[in-house]
mmCIF file with all atom_site columns, C-alpha atoms in Angstrom:
data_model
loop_
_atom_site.group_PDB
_atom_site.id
_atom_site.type_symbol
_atom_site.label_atom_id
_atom_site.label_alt_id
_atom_site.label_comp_id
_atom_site.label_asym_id
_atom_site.label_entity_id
_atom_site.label_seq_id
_atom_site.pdbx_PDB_ins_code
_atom_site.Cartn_x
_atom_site.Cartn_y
_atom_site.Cartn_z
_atom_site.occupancy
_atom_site.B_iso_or_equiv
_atom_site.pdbx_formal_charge
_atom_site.auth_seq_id
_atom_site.auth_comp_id
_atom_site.auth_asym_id
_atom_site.auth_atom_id
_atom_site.pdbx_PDB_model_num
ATOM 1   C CA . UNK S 1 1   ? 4.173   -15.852 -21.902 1.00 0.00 ? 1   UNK S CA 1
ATOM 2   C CA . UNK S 1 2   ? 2.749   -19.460 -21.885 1.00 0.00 ? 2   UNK S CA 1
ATOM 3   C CA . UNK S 1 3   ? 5.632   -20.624 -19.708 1.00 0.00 ? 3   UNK S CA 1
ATOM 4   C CA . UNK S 1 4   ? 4.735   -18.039 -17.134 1.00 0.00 ? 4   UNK S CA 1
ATOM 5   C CA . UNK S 1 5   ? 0.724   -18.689 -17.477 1.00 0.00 ? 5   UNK S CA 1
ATOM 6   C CA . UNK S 1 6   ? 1.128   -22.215 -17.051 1.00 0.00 ? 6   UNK S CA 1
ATOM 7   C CA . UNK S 1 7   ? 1.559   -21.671 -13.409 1.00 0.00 ? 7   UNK S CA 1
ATOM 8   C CA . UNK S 1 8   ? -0.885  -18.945 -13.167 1.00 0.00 ? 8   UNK S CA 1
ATOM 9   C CA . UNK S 1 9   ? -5.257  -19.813 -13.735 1.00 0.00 ? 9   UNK S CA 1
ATOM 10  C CA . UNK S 1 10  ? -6.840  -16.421 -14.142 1.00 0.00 ? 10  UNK S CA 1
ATOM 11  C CA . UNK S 1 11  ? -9.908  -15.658 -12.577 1.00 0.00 ? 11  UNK S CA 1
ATOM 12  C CA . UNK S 1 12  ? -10.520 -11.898 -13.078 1.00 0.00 ? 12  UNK S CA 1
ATOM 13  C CA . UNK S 1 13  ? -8.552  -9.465  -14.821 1.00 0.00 ? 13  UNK S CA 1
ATOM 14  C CA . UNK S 1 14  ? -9.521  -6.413  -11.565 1.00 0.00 ? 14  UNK S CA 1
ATOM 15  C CA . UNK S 1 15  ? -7.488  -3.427  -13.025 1.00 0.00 ? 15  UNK S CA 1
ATOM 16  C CA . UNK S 1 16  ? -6.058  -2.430  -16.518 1.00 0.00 ? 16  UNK S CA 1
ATOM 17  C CA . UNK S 1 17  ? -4.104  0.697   -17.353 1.00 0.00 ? 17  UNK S CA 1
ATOM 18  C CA . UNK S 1 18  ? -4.018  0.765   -21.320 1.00 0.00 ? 18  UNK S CA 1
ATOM 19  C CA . UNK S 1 19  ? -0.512  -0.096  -22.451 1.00 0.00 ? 19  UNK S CA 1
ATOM 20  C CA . UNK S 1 20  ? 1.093   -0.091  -18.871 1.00 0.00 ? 20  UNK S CA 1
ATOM 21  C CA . UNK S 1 21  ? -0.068  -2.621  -16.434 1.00 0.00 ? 21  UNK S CA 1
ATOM 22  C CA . UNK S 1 22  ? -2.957  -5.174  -15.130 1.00 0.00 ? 22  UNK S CA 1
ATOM 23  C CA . UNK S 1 23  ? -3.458  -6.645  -12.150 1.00 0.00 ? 23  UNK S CA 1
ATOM 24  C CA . UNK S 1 24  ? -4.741  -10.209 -12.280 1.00 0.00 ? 24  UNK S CA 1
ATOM 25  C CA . UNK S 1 25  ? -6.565  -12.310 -9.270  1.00 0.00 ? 25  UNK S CA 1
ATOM 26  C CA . UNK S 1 26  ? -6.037  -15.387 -9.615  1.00 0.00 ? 26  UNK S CA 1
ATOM 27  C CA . UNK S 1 27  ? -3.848  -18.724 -8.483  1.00 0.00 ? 27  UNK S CA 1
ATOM 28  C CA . UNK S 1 28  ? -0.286  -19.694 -8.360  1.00 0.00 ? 28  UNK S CA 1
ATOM 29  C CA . UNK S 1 29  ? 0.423   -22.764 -7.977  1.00 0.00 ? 29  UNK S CA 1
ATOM 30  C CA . UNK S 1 30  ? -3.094  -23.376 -6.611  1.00 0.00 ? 30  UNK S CA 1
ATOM 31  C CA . UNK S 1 31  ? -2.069  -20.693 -4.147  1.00 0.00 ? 31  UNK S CA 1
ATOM 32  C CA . UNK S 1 32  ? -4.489  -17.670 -4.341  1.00 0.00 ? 32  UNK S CA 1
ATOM 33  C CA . UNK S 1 33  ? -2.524  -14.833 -5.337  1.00 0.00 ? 33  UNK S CA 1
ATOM 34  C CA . UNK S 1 34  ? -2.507  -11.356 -7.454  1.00 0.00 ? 34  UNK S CA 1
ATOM 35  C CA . UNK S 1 35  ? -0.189  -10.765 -10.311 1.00 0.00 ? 35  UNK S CA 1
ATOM 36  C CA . UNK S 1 36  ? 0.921   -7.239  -11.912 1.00 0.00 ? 36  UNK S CA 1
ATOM 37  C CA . UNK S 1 37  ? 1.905   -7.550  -15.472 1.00 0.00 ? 37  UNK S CA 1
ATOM 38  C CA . UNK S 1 38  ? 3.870   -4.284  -16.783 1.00 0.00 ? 38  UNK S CA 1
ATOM 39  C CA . UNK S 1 39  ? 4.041   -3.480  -20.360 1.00 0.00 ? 39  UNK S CA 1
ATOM 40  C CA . UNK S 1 40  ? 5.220   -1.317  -22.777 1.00 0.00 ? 40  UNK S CA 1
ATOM 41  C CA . UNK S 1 41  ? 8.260   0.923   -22.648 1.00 0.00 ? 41  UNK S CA 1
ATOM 42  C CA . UNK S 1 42  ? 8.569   1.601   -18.950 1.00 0.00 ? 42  UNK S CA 1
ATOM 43  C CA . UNK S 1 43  ? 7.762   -1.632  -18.116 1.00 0.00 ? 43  UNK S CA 1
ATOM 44  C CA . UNK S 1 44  ? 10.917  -2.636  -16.573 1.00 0.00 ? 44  UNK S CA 1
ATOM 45  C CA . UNK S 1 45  ? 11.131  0.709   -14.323 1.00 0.00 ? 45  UNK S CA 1
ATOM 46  C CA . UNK S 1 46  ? 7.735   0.508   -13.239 1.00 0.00 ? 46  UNK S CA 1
ATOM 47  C CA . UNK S 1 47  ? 8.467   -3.534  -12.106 1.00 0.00 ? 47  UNK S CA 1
ATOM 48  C CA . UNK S 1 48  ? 11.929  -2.452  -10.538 1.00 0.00 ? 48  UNK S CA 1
ATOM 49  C CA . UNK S 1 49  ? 10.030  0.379   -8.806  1.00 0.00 ? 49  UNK S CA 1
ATOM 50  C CA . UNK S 1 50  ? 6.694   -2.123  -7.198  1.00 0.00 ? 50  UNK S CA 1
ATOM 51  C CA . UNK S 1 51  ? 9.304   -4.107  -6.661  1.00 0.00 ? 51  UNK S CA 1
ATOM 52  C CA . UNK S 1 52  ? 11.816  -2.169  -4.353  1.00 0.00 ? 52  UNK S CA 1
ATOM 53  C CA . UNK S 1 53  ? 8.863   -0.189  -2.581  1.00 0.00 ? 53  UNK S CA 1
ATOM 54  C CA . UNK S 1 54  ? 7.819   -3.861  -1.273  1.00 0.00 ? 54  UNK S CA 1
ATOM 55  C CA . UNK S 1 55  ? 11.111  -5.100  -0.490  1.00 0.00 ? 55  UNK S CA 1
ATOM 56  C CA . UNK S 1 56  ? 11.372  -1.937  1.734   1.00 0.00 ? 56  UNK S CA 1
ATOM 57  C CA . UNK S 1 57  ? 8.632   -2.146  3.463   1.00 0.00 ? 57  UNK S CA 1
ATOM 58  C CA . UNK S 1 58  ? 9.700   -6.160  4.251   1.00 0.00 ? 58  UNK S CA 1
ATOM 59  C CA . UNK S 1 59  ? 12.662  -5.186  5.565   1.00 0.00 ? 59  UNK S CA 1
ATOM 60  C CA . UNK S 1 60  ? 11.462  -2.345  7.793   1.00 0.00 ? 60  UNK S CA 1
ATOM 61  C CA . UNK S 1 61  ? 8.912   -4.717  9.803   1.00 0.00 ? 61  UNK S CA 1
ATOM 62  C CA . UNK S 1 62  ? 5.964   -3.296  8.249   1.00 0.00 ? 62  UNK S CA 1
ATOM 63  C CA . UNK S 1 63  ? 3.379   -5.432  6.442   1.00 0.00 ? 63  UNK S CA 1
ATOM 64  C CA . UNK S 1 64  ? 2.606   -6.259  3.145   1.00 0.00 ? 64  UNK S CA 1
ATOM 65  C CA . UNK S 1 65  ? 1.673   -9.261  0.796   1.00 0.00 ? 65  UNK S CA 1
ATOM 66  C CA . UNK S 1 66  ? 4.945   -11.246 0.176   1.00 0.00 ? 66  UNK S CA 1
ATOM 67  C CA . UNK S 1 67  ? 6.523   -11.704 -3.066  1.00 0.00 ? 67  UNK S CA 1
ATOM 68  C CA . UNK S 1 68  ? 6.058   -15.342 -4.958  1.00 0.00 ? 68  UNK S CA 1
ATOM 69  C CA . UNK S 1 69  ? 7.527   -14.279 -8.020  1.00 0.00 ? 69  UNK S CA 1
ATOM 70  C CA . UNK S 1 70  ? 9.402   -11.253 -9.281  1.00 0.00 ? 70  UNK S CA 1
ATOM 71  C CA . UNK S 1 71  ? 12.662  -11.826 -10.666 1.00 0.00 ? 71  UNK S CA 1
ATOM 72  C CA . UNK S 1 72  ? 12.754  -11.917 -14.675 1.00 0.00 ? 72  UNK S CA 1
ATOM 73  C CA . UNK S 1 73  ? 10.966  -10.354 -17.685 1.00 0.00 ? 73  UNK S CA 1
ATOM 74  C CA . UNK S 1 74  ? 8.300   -12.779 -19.339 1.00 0.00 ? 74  UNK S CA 1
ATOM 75  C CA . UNK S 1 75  ? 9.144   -11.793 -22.278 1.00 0.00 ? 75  UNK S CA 1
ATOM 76  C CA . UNK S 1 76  ? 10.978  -8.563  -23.780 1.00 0.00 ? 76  UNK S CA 1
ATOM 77  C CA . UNK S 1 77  ? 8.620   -5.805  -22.988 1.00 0.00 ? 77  UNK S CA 1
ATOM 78  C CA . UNK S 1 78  ? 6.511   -7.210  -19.958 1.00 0.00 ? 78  UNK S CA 1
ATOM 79  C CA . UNK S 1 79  ? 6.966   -7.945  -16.889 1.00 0.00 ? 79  UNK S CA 1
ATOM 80  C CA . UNK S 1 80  ? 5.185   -9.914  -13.642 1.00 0.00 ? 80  UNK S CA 1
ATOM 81  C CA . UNK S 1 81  ? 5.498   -9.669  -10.250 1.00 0.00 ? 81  UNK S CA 1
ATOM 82  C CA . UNK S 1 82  ? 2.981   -12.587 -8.311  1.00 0.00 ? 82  UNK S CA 1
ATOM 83  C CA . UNK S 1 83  ? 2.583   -11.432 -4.602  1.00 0.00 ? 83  UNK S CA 1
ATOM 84  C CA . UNK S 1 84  ? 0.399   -13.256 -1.985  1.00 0.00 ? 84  UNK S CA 1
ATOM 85  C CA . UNK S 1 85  ? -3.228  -12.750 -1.721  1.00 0.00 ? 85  UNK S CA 1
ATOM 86  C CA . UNK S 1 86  ? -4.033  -11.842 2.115   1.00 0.00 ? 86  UNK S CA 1
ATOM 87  C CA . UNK S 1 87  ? -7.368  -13.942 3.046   1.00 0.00 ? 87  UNK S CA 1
ATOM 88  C CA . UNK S 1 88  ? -10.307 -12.456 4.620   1.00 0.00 ? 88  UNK S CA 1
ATOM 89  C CA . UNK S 1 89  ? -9.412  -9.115  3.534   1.00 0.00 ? 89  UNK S CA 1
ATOM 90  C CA . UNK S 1 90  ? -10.698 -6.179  2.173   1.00 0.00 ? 90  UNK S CA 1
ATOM 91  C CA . UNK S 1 91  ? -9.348  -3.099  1.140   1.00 0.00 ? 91  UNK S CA 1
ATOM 92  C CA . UNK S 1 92  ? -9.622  -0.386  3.752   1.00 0.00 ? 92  UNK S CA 1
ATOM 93  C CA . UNK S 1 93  ? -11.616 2.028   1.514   1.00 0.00 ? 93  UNK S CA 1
ATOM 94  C CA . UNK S 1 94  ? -14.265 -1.207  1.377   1.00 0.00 ? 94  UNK S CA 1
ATOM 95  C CA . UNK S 1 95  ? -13.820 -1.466  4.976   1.00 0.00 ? 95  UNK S CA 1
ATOM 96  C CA . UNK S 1 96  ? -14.834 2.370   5.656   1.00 0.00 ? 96  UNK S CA 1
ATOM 97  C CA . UNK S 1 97  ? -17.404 2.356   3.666   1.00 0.00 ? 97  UNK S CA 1
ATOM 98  C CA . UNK S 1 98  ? -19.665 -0.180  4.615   1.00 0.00 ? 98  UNK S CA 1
ATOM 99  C CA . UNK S 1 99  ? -18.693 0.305   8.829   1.00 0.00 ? 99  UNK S CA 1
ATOM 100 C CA . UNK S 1 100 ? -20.152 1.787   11.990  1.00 0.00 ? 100 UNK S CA 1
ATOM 101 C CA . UNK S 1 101 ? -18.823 5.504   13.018  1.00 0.00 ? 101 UNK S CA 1
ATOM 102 C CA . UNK S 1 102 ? -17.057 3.426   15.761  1.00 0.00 ? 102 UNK S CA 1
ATOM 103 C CA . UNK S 1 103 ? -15.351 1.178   13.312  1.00 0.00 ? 103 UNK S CA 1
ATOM 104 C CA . UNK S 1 104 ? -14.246 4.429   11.145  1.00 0.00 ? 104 UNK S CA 1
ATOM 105 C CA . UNK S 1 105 ? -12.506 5.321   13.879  1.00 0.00 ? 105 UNK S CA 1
ATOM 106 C CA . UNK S 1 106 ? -10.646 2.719   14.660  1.00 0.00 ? 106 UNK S CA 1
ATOM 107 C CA . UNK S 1 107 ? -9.556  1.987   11.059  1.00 0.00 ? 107 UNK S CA 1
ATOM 108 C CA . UNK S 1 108 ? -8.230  5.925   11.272  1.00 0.00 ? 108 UNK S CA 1
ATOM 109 C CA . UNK S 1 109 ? -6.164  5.233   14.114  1.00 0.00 ? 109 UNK S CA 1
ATOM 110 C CA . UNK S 1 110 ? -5.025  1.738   12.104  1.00 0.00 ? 110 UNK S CA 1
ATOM 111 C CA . UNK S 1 111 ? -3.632  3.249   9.628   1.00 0.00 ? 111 UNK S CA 1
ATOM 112 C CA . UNK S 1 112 ? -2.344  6.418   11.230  1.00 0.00 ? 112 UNK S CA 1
ATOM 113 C CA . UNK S 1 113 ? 0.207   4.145   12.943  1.00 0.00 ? 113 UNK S CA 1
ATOM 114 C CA . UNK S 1 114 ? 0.883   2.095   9.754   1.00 0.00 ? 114 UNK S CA 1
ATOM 115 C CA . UNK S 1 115 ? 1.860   5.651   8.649   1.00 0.00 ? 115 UNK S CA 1
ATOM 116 C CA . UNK S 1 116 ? 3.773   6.509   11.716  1.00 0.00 ? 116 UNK S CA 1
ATOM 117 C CA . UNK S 1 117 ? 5.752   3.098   10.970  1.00 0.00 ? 117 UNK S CA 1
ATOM 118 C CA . UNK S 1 118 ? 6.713   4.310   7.501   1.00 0.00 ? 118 UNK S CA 1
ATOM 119 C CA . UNK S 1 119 ? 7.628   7.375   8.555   1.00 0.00 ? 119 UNK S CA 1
ATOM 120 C CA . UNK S 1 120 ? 9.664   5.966   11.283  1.00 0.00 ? 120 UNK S CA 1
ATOM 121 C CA . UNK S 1 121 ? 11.545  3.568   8.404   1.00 0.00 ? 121 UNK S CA 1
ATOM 122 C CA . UNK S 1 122 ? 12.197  6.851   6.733   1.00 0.00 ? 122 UNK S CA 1
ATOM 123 C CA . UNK S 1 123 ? 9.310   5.753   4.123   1.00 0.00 ? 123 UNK S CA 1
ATOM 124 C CA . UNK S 1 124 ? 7.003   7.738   1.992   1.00 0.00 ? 124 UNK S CA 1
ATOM 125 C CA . UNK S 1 125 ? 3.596   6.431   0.467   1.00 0.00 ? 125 UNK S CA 1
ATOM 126 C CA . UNK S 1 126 ? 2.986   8.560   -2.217  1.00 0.00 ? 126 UNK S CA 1
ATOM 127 C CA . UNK S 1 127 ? -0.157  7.070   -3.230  1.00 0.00 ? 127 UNK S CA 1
ATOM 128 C CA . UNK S 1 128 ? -2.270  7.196   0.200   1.00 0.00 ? 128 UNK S CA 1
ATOM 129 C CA . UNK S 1 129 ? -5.569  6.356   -1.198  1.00 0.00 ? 129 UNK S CA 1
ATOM 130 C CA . UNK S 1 130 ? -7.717  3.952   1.352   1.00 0.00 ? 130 UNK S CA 1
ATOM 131 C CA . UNK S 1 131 ? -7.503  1.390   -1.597  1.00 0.00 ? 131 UNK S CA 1
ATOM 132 C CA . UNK S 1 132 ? -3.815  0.719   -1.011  1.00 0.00 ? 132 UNK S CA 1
ATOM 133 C CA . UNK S 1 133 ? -4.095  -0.296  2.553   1.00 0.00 ? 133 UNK S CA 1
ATOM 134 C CA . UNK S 1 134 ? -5.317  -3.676  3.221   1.00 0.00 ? 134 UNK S CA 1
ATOM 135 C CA . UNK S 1 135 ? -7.736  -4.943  6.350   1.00 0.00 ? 135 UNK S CA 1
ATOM 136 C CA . UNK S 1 136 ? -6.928  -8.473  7.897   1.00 0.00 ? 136 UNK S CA 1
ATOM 137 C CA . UNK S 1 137 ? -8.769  -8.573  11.158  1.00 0.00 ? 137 UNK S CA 1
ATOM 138 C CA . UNK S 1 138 ? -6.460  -6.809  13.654  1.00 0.00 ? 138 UNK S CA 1
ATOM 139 C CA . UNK S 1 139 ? -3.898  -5.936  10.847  1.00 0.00 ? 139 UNK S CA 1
ATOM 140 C CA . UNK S 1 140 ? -3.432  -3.278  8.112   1.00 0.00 ? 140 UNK S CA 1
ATOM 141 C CA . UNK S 1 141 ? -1.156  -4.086  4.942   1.00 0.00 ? 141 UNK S CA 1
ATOM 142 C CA . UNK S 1 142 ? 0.225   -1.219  3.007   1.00 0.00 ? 142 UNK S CA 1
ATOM 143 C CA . UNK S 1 143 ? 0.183   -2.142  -0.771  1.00 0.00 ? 143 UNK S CA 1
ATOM 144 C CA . UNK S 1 144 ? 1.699   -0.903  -3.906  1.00 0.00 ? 144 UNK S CA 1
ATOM 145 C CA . UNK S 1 145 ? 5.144   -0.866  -3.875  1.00 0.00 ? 145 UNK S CA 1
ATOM 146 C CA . UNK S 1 146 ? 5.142   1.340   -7.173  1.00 0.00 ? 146 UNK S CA 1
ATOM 147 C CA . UNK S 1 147 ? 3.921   4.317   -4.421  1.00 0.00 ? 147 UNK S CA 1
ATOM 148 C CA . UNK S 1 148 ? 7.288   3.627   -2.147  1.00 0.00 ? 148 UNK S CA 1
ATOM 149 C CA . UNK S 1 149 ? 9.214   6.212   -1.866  1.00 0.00 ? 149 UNK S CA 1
ATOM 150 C CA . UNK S 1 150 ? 12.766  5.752   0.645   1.00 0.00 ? 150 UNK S CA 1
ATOM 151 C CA . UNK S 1 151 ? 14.801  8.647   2.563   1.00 0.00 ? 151 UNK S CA 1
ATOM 152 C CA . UNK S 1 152 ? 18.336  8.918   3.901   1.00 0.00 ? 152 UNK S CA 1
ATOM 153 C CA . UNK S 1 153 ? 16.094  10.978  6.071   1.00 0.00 ? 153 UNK S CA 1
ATOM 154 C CA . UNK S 1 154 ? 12.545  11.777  6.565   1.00 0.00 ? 154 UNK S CA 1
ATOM 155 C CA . UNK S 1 155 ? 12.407  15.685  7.870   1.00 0.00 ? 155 UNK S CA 1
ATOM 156 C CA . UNK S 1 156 ? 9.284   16.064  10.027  1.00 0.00 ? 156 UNK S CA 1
ATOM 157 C CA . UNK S 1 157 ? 7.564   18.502  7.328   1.00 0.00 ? 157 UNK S CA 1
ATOM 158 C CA . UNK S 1 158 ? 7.709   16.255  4.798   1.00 0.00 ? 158 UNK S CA 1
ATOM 159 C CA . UNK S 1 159 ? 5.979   13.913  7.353   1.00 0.00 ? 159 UNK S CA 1
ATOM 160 C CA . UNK S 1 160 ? 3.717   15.792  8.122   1.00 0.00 ? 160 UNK S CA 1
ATOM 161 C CA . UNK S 1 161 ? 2.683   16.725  4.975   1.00 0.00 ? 161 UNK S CA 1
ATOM 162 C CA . UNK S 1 162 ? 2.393   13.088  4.276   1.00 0.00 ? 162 UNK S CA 1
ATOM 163 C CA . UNK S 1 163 ? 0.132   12.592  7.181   1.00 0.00 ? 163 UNK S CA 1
ATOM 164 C CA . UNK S 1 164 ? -2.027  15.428  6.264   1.00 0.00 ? 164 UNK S CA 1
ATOM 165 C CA . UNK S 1 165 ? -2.671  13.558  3.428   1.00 0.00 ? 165 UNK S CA 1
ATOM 166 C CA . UNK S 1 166 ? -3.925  10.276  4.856   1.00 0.00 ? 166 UNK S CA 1
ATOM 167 C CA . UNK S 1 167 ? -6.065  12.249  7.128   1.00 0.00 ? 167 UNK S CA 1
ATOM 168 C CA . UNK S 1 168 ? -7.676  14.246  4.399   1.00 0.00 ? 168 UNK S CA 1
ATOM 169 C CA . UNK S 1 169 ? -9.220  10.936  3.106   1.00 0.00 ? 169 UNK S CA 1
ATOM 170 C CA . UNK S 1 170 ? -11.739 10.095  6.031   1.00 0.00 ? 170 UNK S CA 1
ATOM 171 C CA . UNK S 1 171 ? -14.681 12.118  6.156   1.00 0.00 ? 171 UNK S CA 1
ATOM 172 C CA . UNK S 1 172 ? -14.097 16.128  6.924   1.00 0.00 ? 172 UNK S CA 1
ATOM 173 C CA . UNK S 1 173 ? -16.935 16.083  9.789   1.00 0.00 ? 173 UNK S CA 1
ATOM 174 C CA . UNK S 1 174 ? -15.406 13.218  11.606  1.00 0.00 ? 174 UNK S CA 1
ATOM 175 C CA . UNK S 1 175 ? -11.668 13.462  11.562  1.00 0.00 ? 175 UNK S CA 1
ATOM 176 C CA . UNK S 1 176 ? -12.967 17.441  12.974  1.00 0.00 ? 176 UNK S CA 1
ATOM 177 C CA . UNK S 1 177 ? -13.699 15.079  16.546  1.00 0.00 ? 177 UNK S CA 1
ATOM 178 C CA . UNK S 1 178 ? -10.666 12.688  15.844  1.00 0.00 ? 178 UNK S CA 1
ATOM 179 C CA . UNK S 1 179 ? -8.201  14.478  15.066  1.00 0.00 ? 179 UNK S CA 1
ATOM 180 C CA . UNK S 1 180 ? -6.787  15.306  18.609  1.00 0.00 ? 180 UNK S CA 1
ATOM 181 C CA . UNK S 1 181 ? -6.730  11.795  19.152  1.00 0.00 ? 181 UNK S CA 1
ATOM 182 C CA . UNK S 1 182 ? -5.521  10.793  15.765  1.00 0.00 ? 182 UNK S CA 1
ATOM 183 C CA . UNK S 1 183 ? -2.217  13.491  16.444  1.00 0.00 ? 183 UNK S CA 1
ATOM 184 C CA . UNK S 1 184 ? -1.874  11.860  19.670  1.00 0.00 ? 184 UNK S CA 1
ATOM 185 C CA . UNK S 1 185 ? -0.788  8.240   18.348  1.00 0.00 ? 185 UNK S CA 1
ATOM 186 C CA . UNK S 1 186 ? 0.535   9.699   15.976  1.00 0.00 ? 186 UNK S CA 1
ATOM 187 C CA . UNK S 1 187 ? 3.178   11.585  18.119  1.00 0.00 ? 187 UNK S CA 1
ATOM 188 C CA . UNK S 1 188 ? 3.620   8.557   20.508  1.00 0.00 ? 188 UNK S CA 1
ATOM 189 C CA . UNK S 1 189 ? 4.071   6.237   17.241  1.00 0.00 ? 189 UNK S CA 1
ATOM 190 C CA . UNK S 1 190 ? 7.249   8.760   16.298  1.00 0.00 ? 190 UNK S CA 1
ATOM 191 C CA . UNK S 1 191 ? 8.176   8.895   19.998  1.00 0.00 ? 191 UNK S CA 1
ATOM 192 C CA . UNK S 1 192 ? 7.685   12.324  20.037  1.00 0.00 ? 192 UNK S CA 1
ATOM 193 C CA . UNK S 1 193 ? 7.052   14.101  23.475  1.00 0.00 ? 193 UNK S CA 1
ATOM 194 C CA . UNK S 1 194 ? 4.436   16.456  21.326  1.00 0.00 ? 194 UNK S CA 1
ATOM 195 C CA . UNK S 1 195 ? 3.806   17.350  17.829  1.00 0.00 ? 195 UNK S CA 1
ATOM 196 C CA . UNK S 1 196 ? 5.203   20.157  15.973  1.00 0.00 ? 196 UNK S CA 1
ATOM 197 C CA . UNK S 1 197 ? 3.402   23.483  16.318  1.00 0.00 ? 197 UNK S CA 1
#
C-alpha cells in the first residue's frame, strides 16, 4: 500500500463499510479527489463492478466524476479506484434539504432527466438514493458505479419502475403537485408522444 499512498494525502476517511470498502477525500497528485478502497473477499468484483457502471455511464454521454486511477490491485485483497472530485458540489440530498420549495422542484425535474438519460442508454441505477447524484451549478452527476446496472434492452416497465423509485424520494406532499409535470419531461426525455397508461 505505501506505493499507492504516496500519491494519495488523506484528509477524511467519509464512509467505511467493515471489511468491504472506504471512501477516502482527499488529494492525488495535489489534485482533489475521492478514492474507494475495496477489501476483503469480493473485493475485486465489487472494484470491477464501480468500475464498469462508470465507464458506462462515460460512454453513454451522461455525467459523472472521471476516473484517475483504477487499473490494478494495491495489494492482494484490496483494491482502489481514485475518481475526480467535482468542485462546488454537493450531493443532491444536501442540496434538497437545505433549498426553497422552488429549488426542490427544479432539482426533481434535474434529475428526472438524468434518469430519462439512463434509461435512454438502456441503464439502470439501482441505488437511487439523492446521495448518489451530485449538484454542480446547472449540472447533475450520477455517482456510484457499483449501482450500474446495463441492458441489451430496457422494457418500459422496468423503467418505470425505476422512475417510480426516484420519485418516491422527494417529499410525498410535493411530488402530489409535480408529478404531472415531472411525467411530462419525463416522456419528452424518452421521446415518447405520452406515457404509458
Amino acid at each position: 500500500m505505501k506505493n499507492f499512498f504516496a500519491k494519495l494525502e488523506v484528509e477524511a476517511v467519509i464512509r467505511s463499510v467493515a471489511g468491504q470498502r472506504e471512501v477516502i477525500k482527499g488529494t492525488w497528485d495535489s489534485k482533489p479527489v475521492y478514492a474507494k478502497r475495496f477489501i476483503g473477499n469480493k473485493a475485486r468484483k465489487h472494484f470491477l463492478r464501480d468500475l464498469s457502471g462508470i465507464l458506462a455511464l462515460s460512454k453513454a454521454g451522461i455525467l459523472t466524476p472521471g476516473i484517475l486511477c483504477g487499473d490494478n490491485p494495491v495489494e492482494n485483497d484490496s483494491y482502489v479506484l481514485v475518481i475526480d472530485a467535482i468542485p462546488n458540489s454537493e450531493n443532491a440530498e444536501q442540496f434538497y434539504l437545505h433549498s426553497s420549495h422552488l429549488e426542490r422542484a427544479g432539482l426533481a425535474c434535474q434529475l428526472v432527466c438524468v434518469v430519462a438519460q439512463h434509461h435512454q442508454a438502456n441503464i439502470i441505477q439501482t441505488d437511487l438514493y439523492l446521495k448518489n447524484f451530485l449538484v454542480a451549478g446547472e449540472d447533475i452527476y450520477t455517482l456510484d458505479g457499483d449501482g450500474i446496472r446495463e441492458y441489451r434492452f430496457l422494457s418500459r416497465k422496468r423503467a418505470l419502475k425505476n422512475l417510480a423509485v426516484l420519485i418516491s424520494k422527494f417529499d410525498a406532499l410535493q411530488v402530489e403537485r409535480w408529478l404531472p409535470k415531472l411525467l411530462e419531461i419525463y416522456a419528452t426525455a424518452r421521446k415518447w408522444s405520452s406515457m404509458p397508461e
